[in-house]
Amino acid sequence: MAEIPEVVAHRGASAHRAEHTRSAYELALEQGADALECDVRVTRDGHLVCVHDRRIDRTSSGRGVVSALTVAAMAEVDFGRSAAEYGVLTLDELLGMACASARPTRLFVETKHPVRYGGLVEHKLVALLARHGLAAPDDPRDSQVFMMSFAPAAIRRFKEAAPRVPTVLLFSRYTGARRGGVLPPWADLAGPDVRLLREDPGFVSRAAALGRDTYCWTVDAHADIDLCRSAGVRYLATNSPEGTRLHLADPDSAHFGSVTG
């Protein structure tokens, strides 16, 4: 039987709590996630915050572009969904949560592009990792942090500054030689959309033959979880870490309300 993938909580346990909130990540840790995933952007006052969209309108009670807002301004905004949760989550806080976890917990950090401040997000990320002692792991295989992006230039920029931190090239379509598992030299892992694996599960083994593990997103349906496991996916990003973890442990049992069937 194929090795069980590591379960990555996509924006926290975002099927159950508002995405990118402290409570979403706290729940993910309670649910036994092996790793946490977040998107980061730079605020007007130079902080890295965990927000997916260019604007905060969809995910909060406020309005505005992240790069034009300060952390102090966003402290007054409700980012919760069913329960009030004020203040944007900073990456510094999330790193602290991961490092303080009772279990070893990896963090997958996606830098968003295009953005107003260009490559500043990668430079800020390297500096923050350095402050936490995470920018130069002795062995990249033991790194607590992975950097990710859809932008090859962003990954290259980060890799030049922090060569020992693993990187993931995210993509939702095949281009050039990528279908064969070929990645740029500065990308350590392949990061395909699960829809690509539905069409071509053999991609994972082709990438593995070239020394590249696979991080697959975003995987919630039982059939997709089974597909990722049988294909040999190393890291599986899901909105429901507990339900996904339980299904991986016992595919024949029903886990009501945890993941989609």
PDB file of C-alpha atoms in Angstrom:
ATOM      1  CA  MET A   1       0.000   0.000   0.000  1.00  0.00           C
ATOM      2  CA  ALA A   2       1.229   3.506  -0.813  1.00  0.00           C
ATOM      3  CA  GLU A   3       2.667   5.619   1.989  1.00  0.00           C
ATOM      4  CA  ILE A   4       0.146   7.863   3.737  1.00  0.00           C
ATOM      5  CA  PRO A   5       0.541  11.523   2.682  1.00  0.00           C
ATOM      6  CA  GLU A   6       1.204  14.198   5.275  1.00  0.00           C
ATOM      7  CA  VAL A   7      -1.947  16.245   5.926  1.00  0.00           C
ATOM      8  CA  VAL A   8      -1.566  20.003   5.408  1.00  0.00           C
ATOM      9  CA  ALA A   9      -4.289  22.269   6.824  1.00  0.00           C
ATOM     10  CA  HIS A  10      -5.190  24.619   3.956  1.00  0.00           C
ATOM     11  CA  ARG A  11      -5.621  28.108   5.491  1.00  0.00           C
ATOM     12  CA  GLY A  12      -6.119  26.218   8.764  1.00  0.00           C
ATOM     13  CA  ALA A  13      -9.130  23.996   9.363  1.00  0.00           C
ATOM     14  CA  SER A  14     -10.974  26.279   6.964  1.00  0.00           C
ATOM     15  CA  ALA A  15     -13.931  23.952   6.396  1.00  0.00           C
ATOM     16  CA  HIS A  16     -14.894  24.588  10.024  1.00  0.00           C
ATOM     17  CA  ARG A  17     -13.464  27.992  10.978  1.00  0.00           C
ATOM     18  CA  ALA A  18     -12.923  31.222   9.063  1.00  0.00           C
ATOM     19  CA  GLU A  19      -9.813  30.900   6.871  1.00  0.00           C
ATOM     20  CA  HIS A  20      -6.468  32.299   8.031  1.00  0.00           C
ATOM     21  CA  THR A  21      -7.732  32.993  11.555  1.00  0.00           C
ATOM     22  CA  ARG A  22      -6.065  32.014  14.790  1.00  0.00           C
ATOM     23  CA  SER A  23      -8.966  29.722  15.654  1.00  0.00           C
ATOM     24  CA  ALA A  24      -8.724  27.961  12.257  1.00  0.00           C
ATOM     25  CA  TYR A  25      -5.079  27.107  12.884  1.00  0.00           C
ATOM     26  CA  GLU A  26      -5.665  26.199  16.525  1.00  0.00           C
ATOM     27  CA  LEU A  27      -8.370  23.763  15.406  1.00  0.00           C
ATOM     28  CA  ALA A  28      -6.080  22.331  12.711  1.00  0.00           C
ATOM     29  CA  LEU A  29      -3.461  21.583  15.347  1.00  0.00           C
ATOM     30  CA  GLU A  30      -6.126  20.010  17.584  1.00  0.00           C
ATOM     31  CA  GLN A  31      -7.256  17.882  14.621  1.00  0.00           C
ATOM     32  CA  GLY A  32      -3.774  16.446  14.182  1.00  0.00           C
ATOM     33  CA  ALA A  33      -2.641  18.220  11.018  1.00  0.00           C
ATOM     34  CA  ASP A  34       0.967  17.437  10.114  1.00  0.00           C
ATOM     35  CA  ALA A  35       1.451  20.915   8.658  1.00  0.00           C
ATOM     36  CA  LEU A  36      -0.241  24.286   8.244  1.00  0.00           C
ATOM     37  CA  GLU A  37      -0.610  26.294   5.016  1.00  0.00           C
ATOM     38  CA  CYS A  38      -1.027  30.029   4.626  1.00  0.00           C
ATOM     39  CA  ASP A  39      -0.936  32.794   2.015  1.00  0.00           C
ATOM     40  CA  VAL A  40       1.003  35.949   2.816  1.00  0.00           C
ATOM     41  CA  ARG A  41       0.935  39.550   1.662  1.00  0.00           C
ATOM     42  CA  VAL A  42       2.802  42.697   2.767  1.00  0.00           C
ATOM     43  CA  THR A  43       0.923  45.486   4.544  1.00  0.00           C
ATOM     44  CA  ARG A  44       1.544  49.198   4.109  1.00  0.00           C
ATOM     45  CA  ASP A  45       3.679  49.206   7.247  1.00  0.00           C
ATOM     46  CA  GLY A  46       5.797  46.267   6.079  1.00  0.00           C
ATOM     47  CA  HIS A  47       4.321  43.286   7.950  1.00  0.00           C
ATOM     48  CA  LEU A  48       3.573  39.874   6.484  1.00  0.00           C
ATOM     49  CA  VAL A  49      -0.065  38.950   7.098  1.00  0.00           C
ATOM     50  CA  CYS A  50      -2.054  35.801   6.373  1.00  0.00           C
ATOM     51  CA  VAL A  51      -4.563  36.904   3.724  1.00  0.00           C
ATOM     52  CA  HIS A  52      -5.309  35.190   0.421  1.00  0.00           C
ATOM     53  CA  ASP A  53      -7.024  37.929  -1.568  1.00  0.00           C
ATOM     54  CA  ARG A  54      -5.635  41.265  -2.675  1.00  0.00           C
ATOM     55  CA  ARG A  55      -8.461  42.886  -0.676  1.00  0.00           C
ATOM     56  CA  ILE A  56      -9.879  42.019   2.744  1.00  0.00           C
ATOM     57  CA  ASP A  57     -13.510  42.477   1.636  1.00  0.00           C
ATOM     58  CA  ARG A  58     -14.386  38.776   1.185  1.00  0.00           C
ATOM     59  CA  THR A  59     -12.866  37.494   4.406  1.00  0.00           C
ATOM     60  CA  SER A  60     -13.606  40.286   6.872  1.00  0.00           C
ATOM     61  CA  SER A  61     -16.039  42.994   7.914  1.00  0.00           C
ATOM     62  CA  GLY A  62     -13.679  45.619   6.486  1.00  0.00           C
ATOM     63  CA  ARG A  63     -12.753  46.855   3.048  1.00  0.00           C
ATOM     64  CA  GLY A  64      -9.540  47.778   1.291  1.00  0.00           C
ATOM     65  CA  VAL A  65      -6.358  46.516  -0.330  1.00  0.00           C
ATOM     66  CA  VAL A  66      -3.966  44.726   2.019  1.00  0.00           C
ATOM     67  CA  SER A  67      -0.935  46.617   0.712  1.00  0.00           C
ATOM     68  CA  ALA A  68      -2.654  49.933   1.492  1.00  0.00           C
ATOM     69  CA  LEU A  69      -3.645  48.991   5.053  1.00  0.00           C
ATOM     70  CA  THR A  70      -1.645  48.794   8.262  1.00  0.00           C
ATOM     71  CA  VAL A  71      -1.766  45.997  10.816  1.00  0.00           C
ATOM     72  CA  ALA A  72      -3.154  48.508  13.317  1.00  0.00           C
ATOM     73  CA  ALA A  73      -6.012  49.379  10.954  1.00  0.00           C
ATOM     74  CA  MET A  74      -6.823  45.706  10.465  1.00  0.00           C
ATOM     75  CA  ALA A  75      -6.827  45.137  14.237  1.00  0.00           C
ATOM     76  CA  GLU A  76     -10.251  46.774  14.266  1.00  0.00           C
ATOM     77  CA  VAL A  77     -11.655  44.456  11.598  1.00  0.00           C
ATOM     78  CA  ASP A  78     -13.578  41.219  12.239  1.00  0.00           C
ATOM     79  CA  PHE A  79     -12.035  38.294  10.338  1.00  0.00           C
ATOM     80  CA  GLY A  80     -14.304  35.704  11.936  1.00  0.00           C
ATOM     81  CA  ARG A  81     -17.278  34.058  10.283  1.00  0.00           C
ATOM     82  CA  SER A  82     -19.737  32.692  12.854  1.00  0.00           C
ATOM     83  CA  ALA A  83     -17.840  34.080  15.844  1.00  0.00           C
ATOM     84  CA  ALA A  84     -16.146  37.450  16.125  1.00  0.00           C
ATOM     85  CA  GLU A  85     -12.383  37.337  15.674  1.00  0.00           C
ATOM     86  CA  TYR A  86     -10.807  40.740  15.391  1.00  0.00           C
ATOM     87  CA  GLY A  87      -7.413  41.522  13.955  1.00  0.00           C
ATOM     88  CA  VAL A  88      -5.504  40.100  11.018  1.00  0.00           C
ATOM     89  CA  LEU A  89      -3.209  37.136  11.733  1.00  0.00           C
ATOM     90  CA  THR A  90       0.456  37.961  11.102  1.00  0.00           C
ATOM     91  CA  LEU A  91       2.897  35.373   9.806  1.00  0.00           C
ATOM     92  CA  ASP A  92       5.071  36.064  12.839  1.00  0.00           C
ATOM     93  CA  GLU A  93       2.188  34.918  15.075  1.00  0.00           C
ATOM     94  CA  LEU A  94       1.517  31.836  12.967  1.00  0.00           C
ATOM     95  CA  LEU A  95       5.194  30.831  13.017  1.00  0.00           C
ATOM     96  CA  GLY A  96       5.058  31.155  16.779  1.00  0.00           C
ATOM     97  CA  MET A  97       2.042  28.836  16.907  1.00  0.00           C
ATOM     98  CA  ALA A  98       3.752  26.224  14.728  1.00  0.00           C
ATOM     99  CA  CYS A  99       6.980  26.376  16.741  1.00  0.00           C
ATOM    100  CA  ALA A 100       5.124  26.136  20.052  1.00  0.00           C
ATOM    101  CA  SER A 101       3.059  23.123  18.981  1.00  0.00           C
ATOM    102  CA  ALA A 102       3.500  19.980  21.084  1.00  0.00           C
ATOM    103  CA  ARG A 103       4.028  18.015  17.861  1.00  0.00           C
ATOM    104  CA  PRO A 104       6.522  18.897  15.101  1.00  0.00           C
ATOM    105  CA  THR A 105       4.460  21.006  12.699  1.00  0.00           C
ATOM    106  CA  ARG A 106       5.624  22.211   9.301  1.00  0.00           C
ATOM    107  CA  LEU A 107       4.458  25.463   7.748  1.00  0.00           C
ATOM    108  CA  PHE A 108       3.873  25.923   4.007  1.00  0.00           C
ATOM    109  CA  VAL A 109       3.982  29.639   3.146  1.00  0.00           C
ATOM    110  CA  GLU A 110       2.646  30.845  -0.212  1.00  0.00           C
ATOM    111  CA  THR A 111       3.717  34.304  -1.349  1.00  0.00           C
ATOM    112  CA  LYS A 112       1.072  35.995  -3.499  1.00  0.00           C
ATOM    113  CA  HIS A 113       1.752  37.698  -6.848  1.00  0.00           C
ATOM    114  CA  PRO A 114       1.401  40.063  -8.586  1.00  0.00           C
ATOM    115  CA  VAL A 115       1.547  42.567  -5.736  1.00  0.00           C
ATOM    116  CA  ARG A 116       2.235  46.272  -5.285  1.00  0.00           C
ATOM    117  CA  TYR A 117       5.564  45.701  -3.559  1.00  0.00           C
ATOM    118  CA  GLY A 118       6.979  43.122  -5.986  1.00  0.00           C
ATOM    119  CA  GLY A 119       9.754  40.972  -4.530  1.00  0.00           C
ATOM    120  CA  LEU A 120       9.549  42.590  -1.085  1.00  0.00           C
ATOM    121  CA  VAL A 121       7.335  39.744   0.144  1.00  0.00           C
ATOM    122  CA  GLU A 122      10.098  37.163  -0.411  1.00  0.00           C
ATOM    123  CA  HIS A 123      12.753  39.374   1.190  1.00  0.00           C
ATOM    124  CA  LYS A 124      10.483  39.957   4.196  1.00  0.00           C
ATOM    125  CA  LEU A 125       9.848  36.212   4.454  1.00  0.00           C
ATOM    126  CA  VAL A 126      13.559  35.363   4.493  1.00  0.00           C
ATOM    127  CA  ALA A 127      14.190  38.006   7.164  1.00  0.00           C
ATOM    128  CA  LEU A 128      11.337  36.701   9.322  1.00  0.00           C
ATOM    129  CA  LEU A 129      12.525  33.097   9.018  1.00  0.00           C
ATOM    130  CA  ALA A 130      16.022  34.211   9.997  1.00  0.00           C
ATOM    131  CA  ARG A 131      14.663  35.864  13.160  1.00  0.00           C
ATOM    132  CA  HIS A 132      13.010  32.563  14.072  1.00  0.00           C
ATOM    133  CA  GLY A 133      16.159  30.579  13.244  1.00  0.00           C
ATOM    134  CA  LEU A 134      14.420  28.827  10.329  1.00  0.00           C
ATOM    135  CA  ALA A 135      16.151  30.321   7.266  1.00  0.00           C
ATOM    136  CA  ALA A 136      19.086  27.878   7.099  1.00  0.00           C
ATOM    137  CA  PRO A 137      18.177  24.374   8.311  1.00  0.00           C
ATOM    138  CA  ASP A 138      21.096  21.971   8.666  1.00  0.00           C
ATOM    139  CA  ASP A 139      19.271  19.501   6.431  1.00  0.00           C
ATOM    140  CA  PRO A 140      16.573  20.782   4.020  1.00  0.00           C
ATOM    141  CA  ARG A 141      14.663  17.532   4.582  1.00  0.00           C
ATOM    142  CA  ASP A 142      14.151  18.601   8.200  1.00  0.00           C
ATOM    143  CA  SER A 143      13.075  22.165   7.388  1.00  0.00           C
ATOM    144  CA  GLN A 144      10.071  23.327   9.383  1.00  0.00           C
ATOM    145  CA  VAL A 145       9.122  25.790   6.626  1.00  0.00           C
ATOM    146  CA  PHE A 146       8.427  25.377   2.909  1.00  0.00           C
ATOM    147  CA  MET A 147       8.046  28.385   0.604  1.00  0.00           C
ATOM    148  CA  MET A 148       5.512  28.202  -2.253  1.00  0.00           C
ATOM    149  CA  SER A 149       4.351  30.332  -5.175  1.00  0.00           C
ATOM    150  CA  PHE A 150       2.706  30.182  -8.572  1.00  0.00           C
ATOM    151  CA  ALA A 151       5.368  32.656  -9.756  1.00  0.00           C
ATOM    152  CA  PRO A 152       8.657  30.964 -10.799  1.00  0.00           C
ATOM    153  CA  ALA A 153      10.498  34.272 -10.405  1.00  0.00           C
ATOM    154  CA  ALA A 154       9.342  34.539  -6.787  1.00  0.00           C
ATOM    155  CA  ILE A 155      10.633  31.052  -6.001  1.00  0.00           C
ATOM    156  CA  ARG A 156      13.953  31.793  -7.665  1.00  0.00           C
ATOM    157  CA  ARG A 157      14.288  35.055  -5.742  1.00  0.00           C
ATOM    158  CA  PHE A 158      13.577  33.291  -2.443  1.00  0.00           C
ATOM    159  CA  LYS A 159      15.898  30.368  -3.217  1.00  0.00           C
ATOM    160  CA  GLU A 160      18.802  32.688  -3.921  1.00  0.00           C
ATOM    161  CA  ALA A 161      18.393  34.210  -0.453  1.00  0.00           C
ATOM    162  CA  ALA A 162      17.558  31.001   1.474  1.00  0.00           C
ATOM    163  CA  PRO A 163      18.929  28.066  -0.545  1.00  0.00           C
ATOM    164  CA  ARG A 164      18.355  25.449   2.168  1.00  0.00           C
ATOM    165  CA  VAL A 165      14.634  26.105   2.621  1.00  0.00           C
ATOM    166  CA  PRO A 166      12.556  23.805   0.351  1.00  0.00           C
ATOM    167  CA  THR A 167      10.364  25.414  -2.316  1.00  0.00           C
ATOM    168  CA  VAL A 168       7.149  24.344  -4.053  1.00  0.00           C
ATOM    169  CA  LEU A 169       6.148  25.475  -7.540  1.00  0.00           C
ATOM    170  CA  LEU A 170       2.344  25.630  -7.611  1.00  0.00           C
ATOM    171  CA  PHE A 171       0.483  25.229 -10.888  1.00  0.00           C
ATOM    172  CA  SER A 172      -3.007  24.594 -12.245  1.00  0.00           C
ATOM    173  CA  ARG A 173      -2.001  23.605 -15.790  1.00  0.00           C
ATOM    174  CA  TYR A 174       0.893  21.922 -17.516  1.00  0.00           C
ATOM    175  CA  THR A 175       3.328  24.026 -19.535  1.00  0.00           C
ATOM    176  CA  GLY A 176       6.405  22.987 -21.482  1.00  0.00           C
ATOM    177  CA  ALA A 177       8.109  19.932 -20.017  1.00  0.00           C
ATOM    178  CA  ARG A 178       6.213  20.166 -16.722  1.00  0.00           C
ATOM    179  CA  ARG A 179       3.870  17.296 -17.621  1.00  0.00           C
ATOM    180  CA  GLY A 180       6.953  15.079 -17.554  1.00  0.00           C
ATOM    181  CA  GLY A 181       7.736  16.169 -14.013  1.00  0.00           C
ATOM    182  CA  VAL A 182      10.460  18.632 -15.012  1.00  0.00           C
ATOM    183  CA  LEU A 183      10.759  21.679 -12.737  1.00  0.00           C
ATOM    184  CA  PRO A 184      13.127  24.657 -12.671  1.00  0.00           C
ATOM    185  CA  PRO A 185      16.281  23.892 -10.622  1.00  0.00           C
ATOM    186  CA  TRP A 186      15.210  26.297  -7.864  1.00  0.00           C
ATOM    187  CA  ALA A 187      11.879  24.471  -7.306  1.00  0.00           C
ATOM    188  CA  ASP A 188      12.193  21.428  -5.037  1.00  0.00           C
ATOM    189  CA  LEU A 189       8.619  20.102  -5.097  1.00  0.00           C
ATOM    190  CA  ALA A 190       5.832  20.003  -7.657  1.00  0.00           C
ATOM    191  CA  GLY A 191       2.544  21.595  -6.552  1.00  0.00           C
ATOM    192  CA  PRO A 192      -0.282  20.571  -8.916  1.00  0.00           C
ATOM    193  CA  ASP A 193      -3.978  21.256  -8.529  1.00  0.00           C
ATOM    194  CA  VAL A 194      -5.782  17.989  -7.708  1.00  0.00           C
ATOM    195  CA  ARG A 195      -7.739  18.404 -10.964  1.00  0.00           C
ATOM    196  CA  LEU A 196      -4.525  17.726 -12.877  1.00  0.00           C
ATOM    197  CA  LEU A 197      -3.980  14.480 -10.990  1.00  0.00           C
ATOM    198  CA  ARG A 198      -7.518  13.338 -11.775  1.00  0.00           C
ATOM    199  CA  GLU A 199      -6.620  13.561 -15.452  1.00  0.00           C
ATOM    200  CA  ASP A 200      -3.048  12.299 -15.075  1.00  0.00           C
ATOM    201  CA  PRO A 201      -2.192  10.534 -11.800  1.00  0.00           C
ATOM    202  CA  GLY A 202       1.038   9.254 -13.365  1.00  0.00           C
ATOM    203  CA  PHE A 203       2.491  12.755 -13.020  1.00  0.00           C
ATOM    204  CA  VAL A 204       3.455  12.016  -9.400  1.00  0.00           C
ATOM    205  CA  SER A 205       5.645   9.046 -10.312  1.00  0.00           C
ATOM    206  CA  ARG A 206       7.254  10.936 -13.200  1.00  0.00           C
ATOM    207  CA  ALA A 207       8.155  13.791 -10.853  1.00  0.00           C
ATOM    208  CA  ALA A 208       9.440  11.315  -8.252  1.00  0.00           C
ATOM    209  CA  ALA A 209      11.681   9.681 -10.859  1.00  0.00           C
ATOM    210  CA  LEU A 210      13.345  13.092 -11.233  1.00  0.00           C
ATOM    211  CA  GLY A 211      13.738  13.503  -7.476  1.00  0.00           C
ATOM    212  CA  ARG A 212      10.710  15.756  -6.944  1.00  0.00           C
ATOM    213  CA  ASP A 213       8.039  15.051  -4.317  1.00  0.00           C
ATOM    214  CA  THR A 214       4.490  16.299  -4.886  1.00  0.00           C
ATOM    215  CA  TYR A 215       2.352  18.706  -2.854  1.00  0.00           C
ATOM    216  CA  CYS A 216      -1.270  18.538  -4.072  1.00  0.00           C
ATOM    217  CA  TRP A 217      -4.059  21.064  -3.443  1.00  0.00           C
ATOM    218  CA  THR A 218      -6.894  21.346  -2.456  1.00  0.00           C
ATOM    219  CA  VAL A 219      -8.058  17.843  -1.567  1.00  0.00           C
ATOM    220  CA  ASP A 220     -11.330  17.302   0.318  1.00  0.00           C
ATOM    221  CA  ALA A 221     -13.368  14.635  -1.528  1.00  0.00           C
ATOM    222  CA  HIS A 222     -12.821  11.015  -0.490  1.00  0.00           C
ATOM    223  CA  ALA A 223     -12.116  10.006  -4.091  1.00  0.00           C
ATOM    224  CA  ASP A 224      -9.418  12.674  -4.372  1.00  0.00           C
ATOM    225  CA  ILE A 225      -7.859  11.649  -1.054  1.00  0.00           C
ATOM    226  CA  ASP A 226      -7.699   8.052  -2.283  1.00  0.00           C
ATOM    227  CA  LEU A 227      -6.252   9.207  -5.609  1.00  0.00           C
ATOM    228  CA  CYS A 228      -3.483  11.188  -3.923  1.00  0.00           C
ATOM    229  CA  ARG A 229      -2.563   8.295  -1.683  1.00  0.00           C
ATOM    230  CA  SER A 230      -2.461   5.721  -4.482  1.00  0.00           C
ATOM    231  CA  ALA A 231      -0.484   8.078  -6.741  1.00  0.00           C
ATOM    232  CA  GLY A 232       2.169   8.640  -4.079  1.00  0.00           C
ATOM    233  CA  VAL A 233       1.541  12.305  -3.182  1.00  0.00           C
ATOM    234  CA  ARG A 234       3.810  13.370  -0.300  1.00  0.00           C
ATOM    235  CA  TYR A 235       1.849  16.386   1.015  1.00  0.00           C
ATOM    236  CA  LEU A 236      -1.933  16.742   0.739  1.00  0.00           C
ATOM    237  CA  ALA A 237      -3.509  20.161   1.371  1.00  0.00           C
ATOM    238  CA  THR A 238      -7.070  19.986   2.680  1.00  0.00           C
ATOM    239  CA  ASN A 239      -9.681  22.260   4.250  1.00  0.00           C
ATOM    240  CA  SER A 240     -10.683  19.512   6.704  1.00  0.00           C
ATOM    241  CA  PRO A 241      -7.558  18.006   8.260  1.00  0.00           C
ATOM    242  CA  GLU A 242      -9.335  15.775  10.764  1.00  0.00           C
ATOM    243  CA  GLY A 243     -11.720  14.233   8.245  1.00  0.00           C
ATOM    244  CA  THR A 244      -8.913  13.745   5.731  1.00  0.00           C
ATOM    245  CA  ARG A 245      -6.611  12.217   8.343  1.00  0.00           C
ATOM    246  CA  LEU A 246      -9.336   9.802   9.493  1.00  0.00           C
ATOM    247  CA  HIS A 247     -10.128   8.763   5.930  1.00  0.00           C
ATOM    248  CA  LEU A 248      -6.464   8.111   5.187  1.00  0.00           C
ATOM    249  CA  ALA A 249      -6.243   5.945   8.298  1.00  0.00           C
ATOM    250  CA  ASP A 250      -9.427   3.995   7.503  1.00  0.00           C
ATOM    251  CA  PRO A 251     -10.775   4.546   3.946  1.00  0.00           C
ATOM    252  CA  ASP A 252     -13.649   2.096   4.483  1.00  0.00           C
ATOM    253  CA  SER A 253     -15.218   3.990   7.376  1.00  0.00           C
ATOM    254  CA  ALA A 254     -17.652   6.867   6.976  1.00  0.00           C
ATOM    255  CA  HIS A 255     -16.658  10.119   8.691  1.00  0.00           C
ATOM    256  CA  PHE A 256     -19.842  12.133   8.765  1.00  0.00           C
ATOM    257  CA  GLY A 257     -19.453  15.834   8.154  1.00  0.00           C
ATOM    258  CA  SER A 258     -15.679  15.742   7.899  1.00  0.00           C
ATOM    259  CA  VAL A 259     -14.911  15.703   4.203  1.00  0.00           C
ATOM    260  CA  THR A 260     -17.011  15.487   1.091  1.00  0.00           C
ATOM    261  CA  GLY A 261     -17.719  12.053  -0.335  1.00  0.00           C
TER     262      GLY A 261
END
